[in-house]
């Protein structure tokens, strides 16, 4: 009984600017597409775990479990952001550890 | 089709050292394929090495022998130029046999 | 200067490099790399680096030596030879696509094709040969292509690796690109190729014993016990990337070809010993 | 089914008993019978499907094995991959007629056993699969009695996975 309520609570807290009239499906699509485009932005630095979360999010959404789908998409977004940061950082620092620069 | 058996046998001071490698999956029956189905056990049960019509070595193998099994053994009584016959049969009744000359 | 830097790199310290040093030539990179590993493993003779972990660990070396008695890839090499010698539908063979009929040439791959402006690996050349003779390309990572490549390597055993970076900005860019890939951290675990194979060879990472950069490509294709079959270098790249939770790139993608170009250049002068066995 | 045990036991005894009898009576010893391609009918199904080392030795040879320091085993301390672990056995025990290799922690302990006819040296080398860190036991039948030696091998990457 309590669990779904809690999940909704979390997903509400996580879904960023929430238009009052938007339903969970729209919320999901917004986070999901943002996660997906961030994942693309990682280029050759994509993480396997991001892809796993995106897949899980999509399949949850397909089953109508939007709380779970949104939670997964948010995790994917966070991981994708880290991978993009890694890409940008490595561009700068890789030479520092390379032999014979 | 190339033989499933590769053999090297060398005689030295009256002792023949034989090394053989056999192409066989040796499926244990404990492994699942990517679809999650158990791959049935498929393995060589018996491999014999004979010289002049007499077995000089008999290996009884189970599914815990590695894929493409390897065997090394040593025996007396053969000389350079002699022929050896190596044969195997697996748990599905498939078999193969080859001859090798002692170097 | 070199020594101080080597120590710092070994410690994994972030080292600010004077801009003046940037833009070293591939040959300078290679010499410095050789020197680095000589200092790290003073007791290992240069040619021994091709044996990777087996040059560094006695227990593993013994297991490897016993595998060398009758290596499990023998069947695949024989099949590779058969395929190599079997004519295509048009009557031509692989030999028609390669210098010296494809025999004893592994040490020259990969090379930079200045007309096509790209790195040509041996596997790429094999599949292009097929396509130019009206055959379907083979899958990249294992099976027939690995067997053919293994046979071709076996005819080149002992020949020193001889990779050239021609005086061409695109060739140099491909080399630099491969080098950047090797030293860039990737994946959720934040590891670069170098994190393991430059900074920590000779150490264990869980059940795996890490080999040094030098000599790595000399062995391919390799028969891994884990695979139970032969696989190409790009299959291994993909496996390494996956291990650190980085999405692998496609085999024979430009990135992996450039990586192979850099990595093989580092092993110049070491003999071809492929195919080989690994855990 | 009980036949299996007897056959295993007989095999162990064969070198001494039957060969001795055959020589005395002028009958061609069984061991020198014309070799034919194996048909697998002698393969001891039950021994290969028994978990546990002692149980398997009993099933295969119908007796217990005593420890012997005259058996030398050569196998790695840490297997680089459990799928392919090289194992060699050699012994200075006399009149050896059989050698068996058992992997204690495998689902079924018996990995392989070998008939050693007269004139064949008591030595064998092959490669085995091991699921996890385990004792490997070599059993040698010498003068009709069973002897064994044990060595542990650490397996960090199991040989039974995909």
Coordinates of C-alpha atoms in Angstrom, one line a residue:
Chain A
X1 CA 0.0 0.0 0.0
X2 CA 2.7 2.4 1.0
X3 CA 5.2 1.6 -1.6
X4 CA 3.4 3.0 -4.7
X5 CA 2.7 6.1 -2.8
X6 CA 6.3 6.5 -1.9
X7 CA 7.4 5.8 -5.5
X8 CA 5.0 8.5 -6.7
X9 CA 6.4 10.9 -4.1
X10 CA 10.0 10.2 -5.2
X11 CA 9.1 10.6 -8.9
X12 CA 7.4 13.8 -8.2
X13 CA 10.4 15.1 -6.3
X14 CA 12.7 14.1 -9.1
X15 CA 10.7 15.3 -12.2
X16 CA 12.0 18.7 -12.5
X17 CA 9.7 21.6 -13.5
X18 CA 6.3 19.9 -13.4
X19 CA 3.5 21.6 -15.3
X20 CA 0.5 21.1 -13.1
X21 CA -1.6 19.7 -15.9
X22 CA 1.1 17.3 -17.4
X23 CA 0.4 13.6 -16.9
X24 CA 3.1 11.0 -16.0
X25 CA 3.4 10.0 -19.6
X26 CA 4.5 13.5 -20.6
X27 CA 6.8 13.7 -17.6
X28 CA 8.4 10.5 -18.6
X29 CA 8.9 11.5 -22.2
X30 CA 10.5 14.8 -21.2
X31 CA 13.1 13.2 -18.9
X32 CA 13.6 10.2 -21.3
X33 CA 14.3 12.3 -24.3
X34 CA 16.7 14.5 -22.3
X35 CA 18.5 11.5 -21.0
X36 CA 18.7 10.1 -24.5
X37 CA 20.1 13.2 -26.1
X38 CA 22.6 13.6 -23.2
X39 CA 23.7 10.0 -23.8
X40 CA 24.2 10.8 -27.5
X41 CA 26.2 13.8 -26.5
X42 CA 28.7 11.5 -24.7
X43 CA 29.8 10.3 -28.2
X44 CA 32.5 7.6 -27.9
X45 CA 32.3 8.0 -24.1
X46 CA 28.9 6.4 -23.6
X47 CA 28.5 4.2 -20.5
X48 CA 26.9 0.8 -20.7
X49 CA 24.9 1.5 -17.5
X50 CA 23.2 4.5 -19.1
X51 CA 22.0 2.4 -22.0
X52 CA 20.7 -0.2 -19.5
X53 CA 18.7 2.4 -17.6
X54 CA 17.3 3.8 -20.8
X55 CA 16.2 0.4 -21.8
X56 CA 14.6 -0.3 -18.4
X57 CA 12.9 3.1 -18.5
X58 CA 11.4 2.4 -21.9
X59 CA 10.2 -1.0 -21.0
X60 CA 8.6 0.2 -17.7
X61 CA 6.8 2.9 -19.7
X62 CA 5.6 0.4 -22.2
X63 CA 4.0 -1.5 -19.3
X64 CA 2.4 1.7 -18.0
X65 CA 4.6 1.8 -14.9
X66 CA 5.4 5.5 -15.2
X67 CA 6.8 6.0 -11.7
X68 CA 9.4 3.4 -12.3
X69 CA 10.0 4.6 -15.9
X70 CA 10.6 8.2 -14.7
X71 CA 12.9 7.0 -11.9
X72 CA 15.0 5.0 -14.4
X73 CA 15.1 7.8 -16.9
X74 CA 16.3 10.1 -14.2
X75 CA 19.1 7.7 -13.3
X76 CA 20.0 7.4 -17.0
X77 CA 20.1 11.2 -17.2
X78 CA 22.4 11.5 -14.2
X79 CA 24.8 8.8 -15.6
X80 CA 24.7 10.4 -19.1
X81 CA 25.6 13.8 -17.6
X82 CA 28.6 12.2 -15.8
X83 CA 29.8 10.5 -19.1
X84 CA 29.6 13.8 -20.9
X85 CA 31.6 15.4 -18.1
X86 CA 34.1 12.6 -18.5
X87 CA 34.4 13.2 -22.2
X88 CA 35.0 16.9 -21.8
X89 CA 37.5 16.4 -18.9
X90 CA 39.5 13.7 -20.6
X91 CA 39.9 15.9 -23.7
X92 CA 41.9 18.2 -21.5
X93 CA 43.7 15.8 -19.2
X94 CA 44.6 12.7 -21.2
X95 CA 48.0 14.2 -22.2
X96 CA 49.0 14.6 -18.6
X97 CA 49.4 10.9 -18.1
X98 CA 50.5 10.0 -21.6
X99 CA 54.0 8.8 -22.2
X100 CA 55.9 11.0 -24.7
X101 CA 53.4 13.9 -25.1
Chain B
X1 CA 37.0 -32.6 -44.0
X2 CA 40.2 -32.4 -42.0
X3 CA 40.7 -35.0 -39.2
X4 CA 39.4 -34.1 -35.8
X5 CA 42.6 -35.5 -34.3
X6 CA 46.1 -34.0 -34.4
X7 CA 49.0 -36.1 -33.1
X8 CA 52.7 -35.8 -32.5
X9 CA 54.6 -38.9 -31.5
X10 CA 58.4 -38.9 -30.9
X11 CA 60.5 -41.9 -29.9
X12 CA 63.6 -41.3 -27.8
X13 CA 65.7 -43.9 -26.0
X14 CA 62.9 -46.5 -26.4
X15 CA 60.2 -44.4 -25.0
X16 CA 57.5 -42.9 -27.3
X17 CA 56.0 -39.6 -26.1
X18 CA 52.7 -38.9 -27.7
X19 CA 50.7 -35.7 -27.6
X20 CA 47.2 -35.5 -29.1
X21 CA 44.7 -32.7 -29.5
X22 CA 41.1 -33.6 -30.5
X23 CA 38.5 -31.1 -31.8
X24 CA 35.4 -31.6 -29.8
X25 CA 33.1 -29.3 -27.9
X26 CA 33.1 -31.4 -24.7
X27 CA 29.9 -29.7 -23.5
X28 CA 29.4 -30.4 -19.8
X29 CA 25.6 -30.3 -19.7
X30 CA 25.8 -27.6 -17.0
X31 CA 26.1 -24.6 -19.3
X32 CA 23.3 -22.6 -20.7
X33 CA 23.3 -20.9 -24.1
X34 CA 22.5 -17.2 -24.6
X35 CA 18.8 -18.0 -24.7
X36 CA 19.0 -19.7 -21.3
X37 CA 18.6 -23.2 -22.6
X38 CA 20.9 -25.9 -21.2
X39 CA 23.3 -27.1 -23.8
X40 CA 23.1 -30.9 -23.5
X41 CA 26.2 -32.9 -22.5
X42 CA 28.2 -33.8 -25.5
X43 CA 31.6 -35.3 -24.9
X44 CA 34.1 -38.0 -25.9
X45 CA 33.8 -41.1 -23.7
X46 CA 36.7 -43.2 -24.8
X47 CA 39.9 -42.5 -26.7
X48 CA 42.3 -45.3 -27.5
X49 CA 45.9 -45.3 -28.8
X50 CA 47.0 -48.5 -30.3
X51 CA 50.3 -49.8 -31.7
X52 CA 50.6 -53.1 -33.7
X53 CA 47.0 -53.9 -32.9
X54 CA 47.5 -53.5 -29.1
X55 CA 46.1 -50.7 -27.0
X56 CA 48.9 -48.8 -25.4
X57 CA 46.7 -46.2 -23.7
X58 CA 43.0 -45.9 -23.1
X59 CA 41.4 -42.7 -21.8
X60 CA 38.0 -42.7 -20.4
X61 CA 36.7 -39.1 -20.4
X62 CA 33.8 -37.4 -18.8
X63 CA 32.3 -34.0 -19.4
X64 CA 34.9 -32.3 -17.1
X65 CA 37.6 -32.7 -19.7
X66 CA 38.3 -29.3 -21.4
X67 CA 37.0 -28.4 -24.8
X68 CA 39.3 -29.6 -27.6
X69 CA 40.8 -32.2 -25.3
X70 CA 44.6 -32.6 -25.0
X71 CA 46.3 -35.8 -24.0
X72 CA 49.9 -36.7 -23.4
X73 CA 51.2 -40.2 -22.6
X74 CA 54.4 -42.3 -22.9
X75 CA 55.0 -45.9 -23.7
X76 CA 57.7 -48.4 -24.6
X77 CA 58.0 -51.0 -27.3
X78 CA 57.6 -48.8 -30.4
X79 CA 60.2 -47.4 -32.8
X80 CA 60.6 -44.5 -35.2
X81 CA 58.5 -45.1 -38.3
X82 CA 55.9 -47.3 -36.6
X83 CA 52.3 -46.4 -37.0
X84 CA 49.9 -45.6 -34.2
X85 CA 46.1 -45.5 -34.4
X86 CA 44.2 -43.0 -32.4
X87 CA 40.4 -43.4 -32.2
X88 CA 37.6 -41.9 -30.2
X89 CA 33.9 -42.2 -29.7
X90 CA 31.5 -39.7 -28.0
X91 CA 28.3 -40.0 -26.1
X92 CA 26.2 -39.5 -29.2
X93 CA 27.9 -42.3 -31.0
X94 CA 30.0 -40.1 -33.3
X95 CA 33.6 -41.3 -33.8
X96 CA 36.8 -40.6 -35.6
X97 CA 40.1 -42.3 -36.1
X98 CA 43.5 -41.4 -37.5
X99 CA 47.0 -42.9 -37.9
X100 CA 50.2 -41.2 -37.1
X101 CA 53.8 -42.2 -37.7
X102 CA 56.3 -42.1 -34.9
X103 CA 59.1 -39.6 -35.6
Chain C
X1 CA 63.8 14.2 -16.9
X2 CA 62.5 11.0 -18.3
X3 CA 63.0 9.2 -15.0
X4 CA 61.2 11.8 -12.9
X5 CA 58.3 11.7 -15.3
X6 CA 58.1 8.0 -15.4
X7 CA 57.9 7.8 -11.6
X8 CA 55.2 10.4 -11.6
X9 CA 53.2 8.5 -14.2
X10 CA 53.7 5.3 -12.3
X11 CA 52.2 6.9 -9.3
X12 CA 49.3 8.0 -11.4
X13 CA 49.9 11.6 -10.4
X14 CA 48.4 14.3 -12.5
X15 CA 51.3 15.9 -14.2
X16 CA 51.1 19.2 -15.9
X17 CA 53.1 18.9 -19.0
X18 CA 55.0 21.9 -20.4
X19 CA 53.5 22.9 -23.7
X20 CA 56.9 22.7 -25.3
X21 CA 56.9 18.9 -24.9
X22 CA 53.6 18.5 -26.8
X23 CA 53.8 17.3 -30.4
X24 CA 56.5 14.6 -29.9
X25 CA 56.9 12.3 -32.9
X26 CA 55.6 8.7 -32.8
X27 CA 59.1 7.5 -32.7
X28 CA 59.9 9.6 -29.7
X29 CA 56.7 8.2 -28.0
X30 CA 57.8 4.7 -28.8
X31 CA 61.3 5.1 -27.5
X32 CA 60.0 6.6 -24.3
X33 CA 57.5 3.9 -23.9
X34 CA 60.1 1.2 -24.3
X35 CA 62.3 3.0 -21.7
X36 CA 59.4 3.2 -19.3
X37 CA 58.7 -0.5 -19.4
X38 CA 62.4 -1.4 -19.2
X39 CA 62.6 0.6 -16.0
X40 CA 59.4 -0.9 -14.7
X41 CA 60.5 -4.5 -15.5
X42 CA 64.3 -4.4 -15.6
X43 CA 64.6 -8.2 -15.6
X44 CA 62.3 -8.8 -18.6
X45 CA 64.2 -9.0 -21.9
X46 CA 62.7 -6.7 -24.6
X47 CA 61.5 -9.6 -26.9
X48 CA 59.8 -11.2 -23.9
X49 CA 57.2 -8.4 -23.7
X50 CA 55.3 -10.1 -26.5
X51 CA 54.3 -12.8 -24.0
X52 CA 52.4 -10.3 -21.9
X53 CA 51.5 -11.6 -18.5
X54 CA 53.6 -14.7 -19.1
X55 CA 56.7 -12.6 -19.1
X56 CA 55.8 -11.4 -15.6
X57 CA 54.3 -14.3 -13.7
X58 CA 55.9 -17.7 -13.3
X59 CA 52.8 -19.7 -12.4
X60 CA 50.9 -18.3 -15.4
X61 CA 53.9 -18.9 -17.6
X62 CA 54.0 -22.6 -16.7
X63 CA 50.3 -23.0 -17.6
X64 CA 51.0 -21.2 -20.8
X65 CA 54.0 -23.3 -21.7
X66 CA 52.0 -26.5 -21.1
X67 CA 49.3 -25.1 -23.5
X68 CA 52.0 -24.4 -26.1
X69 CA 52.6 -28.1 -26.3
X70 CA 49.5 -28.3 -28.5
X71 CA 47.8 -25.0 -28.6
X72 CA 44.0 -25.1 -28.9
X73 CA 44.1 -22.8 -31.9
X74 CA 45.8 -25.4 -34.1
X75 CA 42.5 -26.4 -35.7
X76 CA 41.5 -22.9 -36.4
X77 CA 44.8 -22.1 -38.1
X78 CA 44.5 -25.1 -40.3
X79 CA 41.0 -24.1 -41.3
X80 CA 42.2 -20.5 -41.9
X81 CA 44.8 -21.9 -44.3
X82 CA 42.2 -23.9 -46.1
X83 CA 40.0 -20.8 -46.5
X84 CA 42.9 -18.7 -47.5
X85 CA 43.8 -21.1 -50.3
X86 CA 40.3 -21.8 -51.5
X87 CA 39.4 -19.7 -54.5
X88 CA 36.5 -17.3 -54.5
X89 CA 33.6 -17.9 -57.0
X90 CA 35.6 -15.8 -59.5
X91 CA 38.6 -18.1 -59.3
X92 CA 40.8 -15.7 -57.5
X93 CA 42.2 -16.2 -54.0
X94 CA 43.0 -14.0 -51.0
X95 CA 46.7 -14.1 -52.2
X96 CA 45.7 -11.9 -55.2
X97 CA 44.9 -9.0 -52.8
X98 CA 48.1 -8.9 -50.8
X99 CA 51.8 -8.2 -51.2
X100 CA 53.8 -11.4 -51.4
X101 CA 50.6 -13.4 -51.8
X102 CA 49.7 -12.6 -48.2
X103 CA 52.5 -14.7 -46.8
X104 CA 54.7 -13.2 -44.1
X105 CA 53.2 -9.7 -44.1
X106 CA 51.4 -9.5 -40.8
X107 CA 54.1 -7.3 -39.3
X108 CA 53.2 -4.5 -41.8
X109 CA 49.6 -4.2 -40.5
X110 CA 47.9 -1.9 -39.8
X111 CA 49.2 0.7 -42.2
X112 CA 48.0 4.1 -43.2
X113 CA 46.6 4.3 -46.7
X114 CA 47.5 7.9 -47.8
X115 CA 45.1 7.7 -50.7
X116 CA 42.0 6.5 -48.8
X117 CA 43.2 8.5 -45.8
X118 CA 42.5 5.8 -43.3
X119 CA 44.1 3.0 -41.3
X120 CA 43.9 -0.4 -43.0
X121 CA 44.0 -3.3 -40.5
X122 CA 44.6 -6.9 -41.7
X123 CA 41.0 -7.9 -41.0
X124 CA 39.8 -4.9 -42.9
X125 CA 42.0 -5.8 -45.8
X126 CA 40.7 -9.4 -45.7
X127 CA 37.1 -8.3 -45.9
X128 CA 37.8 -5.7 -48.6
X129 CA 39.5 -8.4 -50.6
X130 CA 36.4 -10.5 -50.3
X131 CA 34.2 -7.6 -51.4
X132 CA 36.3 -6.7 -54.3
X133 CA 36.0 -10.3 -55.5
X134 CA 32.3 -10.3 -55.2
X135 CA 32.1 -12.2 -51.8
X136 CA 30.1 -11.2 -48.7
X137 CA 32.2 -9.7 -46.0
X138 CA 32.9 -11.9 -42.9
X139 CA 31.8 -11.0 -39.4
X140 CA 34.6 -9.0 -37.7
X141 CA 35.3 -10.4 -34.3
X142 CA 35.6 -14.2 -34.5
X143 CA 35.1 -17.3 -36.6
X144 CA 36.4 -17.4 -40.2
X145 CA 38.0 -13.9 -40.2
X146 CA 40.0 -14.8 -37.0
X147 CA 41.0 -18.1 -38.5
X148 CA 42.3 -16.5 -41.7
X149 CA 44.0 -13.7 -39.8
X150 CA 45.6 -16.3 -37.5
X151 CA 46.9 -18.3 -40.5
X152 CA 48.4 -15.1 -42.0
X153 CA 50.0 -14.2 -38.7
X154 CA 51.4 -17.7 -38.4
X155 CA 53.3 -17.3 -41.7
X156 CA 54.8 -14.1 -40.2
X157 CA 56.0 -15.4 -36.9
X158 CA 59.2 -14.0 -35.7
X159 CA 59.2 -11.0 -38.1
X160 CA 59.6 -7.7 -36.4
X161 CA 56.6 -5.5 -36.3
X162 CA 57.2 -2.6 -38.7
X163 CA 54.4 0.0 -38.6
X164 CA 55.1 3.3 -40.3
X165 CA 53.5 6.7 -39.7
X166 CA 54.2 8.4 -43.1
X167 CA 55.0 12.1 -43.2
X168 CA 51.3 13.0 -43.7
X169 CA 49.2 15.1 -41.5
X170 CA 46.2 12.7 -41.7
X171 CA 48.4 9.7 -40.8
X172 CA 49.8 11.6 -37.8
X173 CA 46.3 12.6 -36.8
X174 CA 45.2 8.9 -36.9
X175 CA 48.1 8.0 -34.8
X176 CA 47.4 10.8 -32.3
X177 CA 43.7 9.9 -32.2
X178 CA 44.6 6.3 -31.3
X179 CA 47.0 7.6 -28.6
X180 CA 44.3 9.8 -27.2
X181 CA 41.9 6.9 -27.1
X182 CA 44.5 4.7 -25.2
X183 CA 45.1 7.3 -22.5
X184 CA 41.5 8.6 -22.1
X185 CA 39.5 7.3 -19.2
X186 CA 36.2 5.8 -20.1
X187 CA 33.1 4.2 -18.7
X188 CA 31.5 4.3 -15.3
X189 CA 34.6 2.8 -13.7
X190 CA 36.7 5.7 -15.2
X191 CA 39.5 3.6 -16.6
X192 CA 41.7 4.2 -19.6
X193 CA 43.6 1.4 -21.5
X194 CA 46.6 3.0 -19.9
X195 CA 45.2 2.8 -16.3
X196 CA 45.7 -0.9 -16.5
X197 CA 48.4 -1.5 -19.1
X198 CA 50.7 1.4 -18.6
X199 CA 50.3 2.2 -14.9
X200 CA 49.5 -1.2 -13.5
X201 CA 50.9 -4.1 -15.5
X202 CA 52.1 -7.0 -13.4
X203 CA 49.3 -6.4 -10.9
X204 CA 46.1 -8.3 -10.4
X205 CA 42.7 -6.8 -11.1
X206 CA 40.3 -9.3 -9.6
X207 CA 41.1 -12.5 -11.4
X208 CA 43.0 -10.9 -14.2
X209 CA 46.7 -10.4 -14.4
X210 CA 47.5 -7.2 -16.3
X211 CA 49.9 -7.2 -19.3
X212 CA 52.0 -4.3 -20.4
X213 CA 51.3 -2.1 -23.4
X214 CA 54.4 -3.3 -25.2
X215 CA 53.8 -6.5 -27.2
X216 CA 50.1 -6.6 -26.8
X217 CA 49.1 -6.6 -30.5
X218 CA 51.9 -9.1 -31.3
X219 CA 49.7 -12.0 -30.2
X220 CA 46.5 -11.5 -32.1
X221 CA 44.3 -13.1 -33.0
X222 CA 44.3 -14.9 -29.6
X223 CA 42.6 -18.0 -28.3
X224 CA 41.2 -17.1 -24.9
X225 CA 40.2 -19.8 -22.5
X226 CA 37.3 -17.5 -21.6
X227 CA 36.1 -17.4 -25.2
X228 CA 37.0 -21.0 -26.0
X229 CA 38.0 -19.8 -29.5
X230 CA 40.0 -17.3 -31.4
X231 CA 39.1 -13.6 -31.4
X232 CA 40.4 -10.5 -33.1
X233 CA 42.1 -7.6 -31.5
X234 CA 38.9 -5.5 -31.9
X235 CA 36.9 -8.1 -30.0
X236 CA 39.4 -7.7 -27.2
X237 CA 39.1 -3.9 -27.3
X238 CA 35.4 -4.2 -27.1
X239 CA 35.7 -6.6 -24.1
X240 CA 38.0 -4.2 -22.3
X241 CA 35.7 -1.2 -22.9
X242 CA 32.8 -3.3 -21.7
X243 CA 34.7 -4.3 -18.5
X244 CA 34.9 -0.7 -17.5
X245 CA 31.3 -0.1 -18.4
X246 CA 32.0 1.9 -21.5
X247 CA 29.9 1.2 -24.5
X248 CA 32.2 -0.7 -26.9
X249 CA 32.6 0.8 -30.4
X250 CA 32.0 -1.3 -33.5
X251 CA 34.8 -3.6 -34.6
X252 CA 36.8 -1.8 -37.4
X253 CA 35.3 1.5 -36.5
X254 CA 37.7 4.4 -37.2
X255 CA 38.4 4.8 -33.5
X256 CA 39.4 1.2 -33.0
X257 CA 41.5 1.1 -36.2
X258 CA 43.3 4.2 -35.0
X259 CA 43.8 2.7 -31.6
X260 CA 45.3 -0.4 -33.2
X261 CA 47.5 1.8 -35.3
X262 CA 49.0 3.6 -32.2
X263 CA 49.2 0.4 -30.1
X264 CA 50.9 -1.6 -32.8
X265 CA 53.4 1.2 -33.5
X266 CA 54.4 1.1 -29.9
X267 CA 55.4 -2.6 -30.4
X268 CA 57.6 -1.8 -33.4
X269 CA 60.6 -4.1 -33.4
X270 CA 59.0 -6.8 -31.4
X271 CA 58.3 -10.1 -33.2
X272 CA 54.9 -11.3 -34.5
X273 CA 54.0 -14.2 -32.3
X274 CA 50.3 -14.6 -33.1
X275 CA 48.2 -16.5 -32.9
X276 CA 48.7 -17.1 -29.2
X277 CA 46.7 -18.3 -26.1
X278 CA 45.5 -16.2 -23.3
X279 CA 43.3 -16.9 -20.2
Chain D
X1 CA 24.5 -51.7 -12.1
X2 CA 26.6 -53.5 -9.5
X3 CA 28.4 -54.9 -12.5
X4 CA 30.0 -51.6 -13.0
X5 CA 31.7 -51.7 -9.6
X6 CA 33.0 -55.2 -10.2
X7 CA 34.3 -54.3 -13.7
X8 CA 36.1 -51.3 -12.2
X9 CA 37.6 -53.5 -9.6
X10 CA 38.6 -56.1 -12.1
X11 CA 40.2 -53.5 -14.2
X12 CA 42.4 -52.5 -11.3
X13 CA 43.3 -56.1 -10.6
X14 CA 43.8 -57.1 -14.3
X15 CA 47.4 -56.2 -14.6
X16 CA 48.5 -58.7 -11.9
X17 CA 45.8 -61.3 -11.8
X18 CA 44.8 -62.0 -15.4
X19 CA 48.2 -61.3 -16.9
X20 CA 49.9 -63.6 -14.4
X21 CA 47.3 -66.3 -15.1
X22 CA 47.6 -65.8 -18.9
X23 CA 51.4 -66.1 -19.0
X24 CA 51.3 -69.2 -16.9
X25 CA 48.7 -70.9 -19.0
X26 CA 50.1 -69.9 -22.3
X27 CA 46.9 -68.1 -23.2
X28 CA 47.3 -64.7 -24.9
X29 CA 46.8 -62.1 -22.1
X30 CA 43.6 -60.1 -22.4
X31 CA 45.6 -56.9 -22.7
X32 CA 47.2 -58.0 -25.9
X33 CA 43.9 -58.8 -27.5
X34 CA 43.6 -57.1 -30.9
X35 CA 42.6 -53.5 -30.3
X36 CA 39.4 -52.4 -32.0
X37 CA 38.0 -49.0 -32.3
X38 CA 36.4 -48.1 -28.9
X39 CA 32.6 -48.5 -28.7
X40 CA 32.1 -46.8 -25.4
X41 CA 30.3 -49.8 -23.9
X42 CA 32.9 -50.1 -21.1
X43 CA 32.5 -46.5 -20.1
X44 CA 31.6 -46.5 -16.4
X45 CA 28.5 -44.3 -16.5
X46 CA 27.8 -44.5 -12.8
X47 CA 31.3 -43.6 -11.7
X48 CA 31.1 -40.5 -13.9
X49 CA 27.9 -39.5 -12.2
X50 CA 28.9 -39.7 -8.6
X51 CA 29.6 -36.6 -6.5
X52 CA 32.4 -36.8 -4.0
X53 CA 35.9 -38.1 -4.2
X54 CA 35.8 -41.1 -1.9
X55 CA 32.4 -42.2 -3.2
X56 CA 33.7 -42.1 -6.7
X57 CA 36.8 -44.1 -6.0
X58 CA 34.7 -46.7 -4.3
X59 CA 32.3 -46.8 -7.3
X60 CA 35.2 -46.9 -9.8
X61 CA 37.6 -49.3 -8.2
X62 CA 35.6 -50.9 -5.4
X63 CA 38.1 -50.0 -2.7
X64 CA 39.5 -47.1 -0.7
X65 CA 42.7 -45.3 -1.7
X66 CA 45.5 -44.6 0.7
X67 CA 47.7 -41.5 0.6
X68 CA 51.0 -41.9 -1.2
X69 CA 53.9 -39.6 -1.6
X70 CA 55.1 -41.5 -4.6
X71 CA 52.5 -39.8 -6.8
X72 CA 53.6 -36.4 -8.3
X73 CA 51.0 -34.0 -9.5
X74 CA 51.8 -31.0 -11.6
X75 CA 49.1 -28.4 -11.8
X76 CA 48.9 -24.6 -11.3
X77 CA 48.5 -23.0 -7.9
X78 CA 46.1 -20.5 -9.4
X79 CA 44.3 -21.6 -12.6
X80 CA 44.3 -18.8 -15.1
X81 CA 40.9 -20.0 -16.2
X82 CA 38.9 -22.9 -14.8
X83 CA 37.9 -23.9 -18.3
X84 CA 41.4 -25.2 -19.1
X85 CA 43.5 -26.4 -16.2
X86 CA 46.5 -28.4 -17.2
X87 CA 47.0 -31.4 -14.9
X88 CA 49.8 -34.0 -15.1
X89 CA 50.3 -37.1 -12.9
X90 CA 53.4 -39.2 -12.7
X91 CA 54.2 -42.0 -10.2
X92 CA 57.1 -44.2 -9.1
X93 CA 54.7 -46.8 -7.8
X94 CA 55.3 -50.2 -9.4
X95 CA 53.0 -52.2 -11.7
X96 CA 50.6 -49.4 -12.4
X97 CA 47.4 -50.4 -14.3
X98 CA 45.3 -47.3 -14.0
X99 CA 45.3 -43.6 -13.2
X100 CA 42.2 -41.5 -12.4
X101 CA 41.7 -37.8 -12.0
X102 CA 39.0 -36.4 -9.8
X103 CA 38.0 -32.8 -9.2
X104 CA 36.5 -32.7 -5.7
X105 CA 34.1 -29.7 -6.1
X106 CA 32.8 -30.5 -9.6
X107 CA 29.2 -31.7 -9.7
X108 CA 30.5 -35.1 -10.5
X109 CA 34.0 -35.8 -9.2
X110 CA 35.5 -38.1 -11.8
X111 CA 37.0 -36.2 -14.7
X112 CA 39.0 -38.9 -16.4
X113 CA 40.5 -42.3 -15.9
X114 CA 43.1 -44.1 -17.9
X115 CA 44.1 -47.7 -18.5
X116 CA 47.8 -48.1 -18.3
X117 CA 48.7 -51.4 -20.1
X118 CA 52.1 -53.1 -19.5
X119 CA 54.9 -51.2 -21.3
X120 CA 53.1 -47.8 -20.9
X121 CA 54.7 -45.4 -18.4
X122 CA 52.6 -44.4 -15.4
X123 CA 52.2 -40.8 -16.6
X124 CA 49.4 -38.8 -18.1
X125 CA 48.8 -35.1 -18.9
X126 CA 45.6 -33.5 -19.9
X127 CA 43.4 -30.4 -19.4
X128 CA 40.4 -30.3 -17.1
X129 CA 37.5 -28.0 -16.3
X130 CA 36.9 -26.8 -12.7
X131 CA 33.9 -24.9 -11.5
X132 CA 35.6 -23.3 -8.4
X133 CA 38.6 -23.5 -6.1
X134 CA 39.0 -27.2 -5.4
X135 CA 41.1 -30.2 -4.5
X136 CA 42.3 -32.3 -7.4
X137 CA 42.9 -35.9 -6.6
X138 CA 45.0 -38.4 -8.6
X139 CA 44.3 -42.1 -8.0
X140 CA 46.9 -44.6 -9.0
X141 CA 46.2 -48.4 -9.1
X142 CA 49.5 -50.1 -8.3
X143 CA 49.8 -53.9 -7.7
X144 CA 46.1 -54.0 -7.5
X145 CA 45.8 -51.4 -4.7
X146 CA 44.6 -47.8 -4.9
X147 CA 46.7 -44.9 -3.9
X148 CA 46.0 -41.2 -4.1
X149 CA 47.5 -37.8 -3.9
X150 CA 45.8 -34.4 -3.5
X151 CA 46.6 -30.9 -4.6
X152 CA 44.5 -27.8 -4.3
X153 CA 44.1 -25.4 -7.2
X154 CA 42.6 -21.9 -6.8
X155 CA 40.1 -21.1 -9.5
X156 CA 39.0 -17.5 -9.8
X157 CA 37.4 -17.7 -13.2
X158 CA 35.1 -20.8 -13.2
X159 CA 35.2 -23.2 -16.1
X160 CA 31.5 -24.0 -16.1
X161 CA 30.0 -20.6 -17.0
X162 CA 29.2 -19.3 -20.4

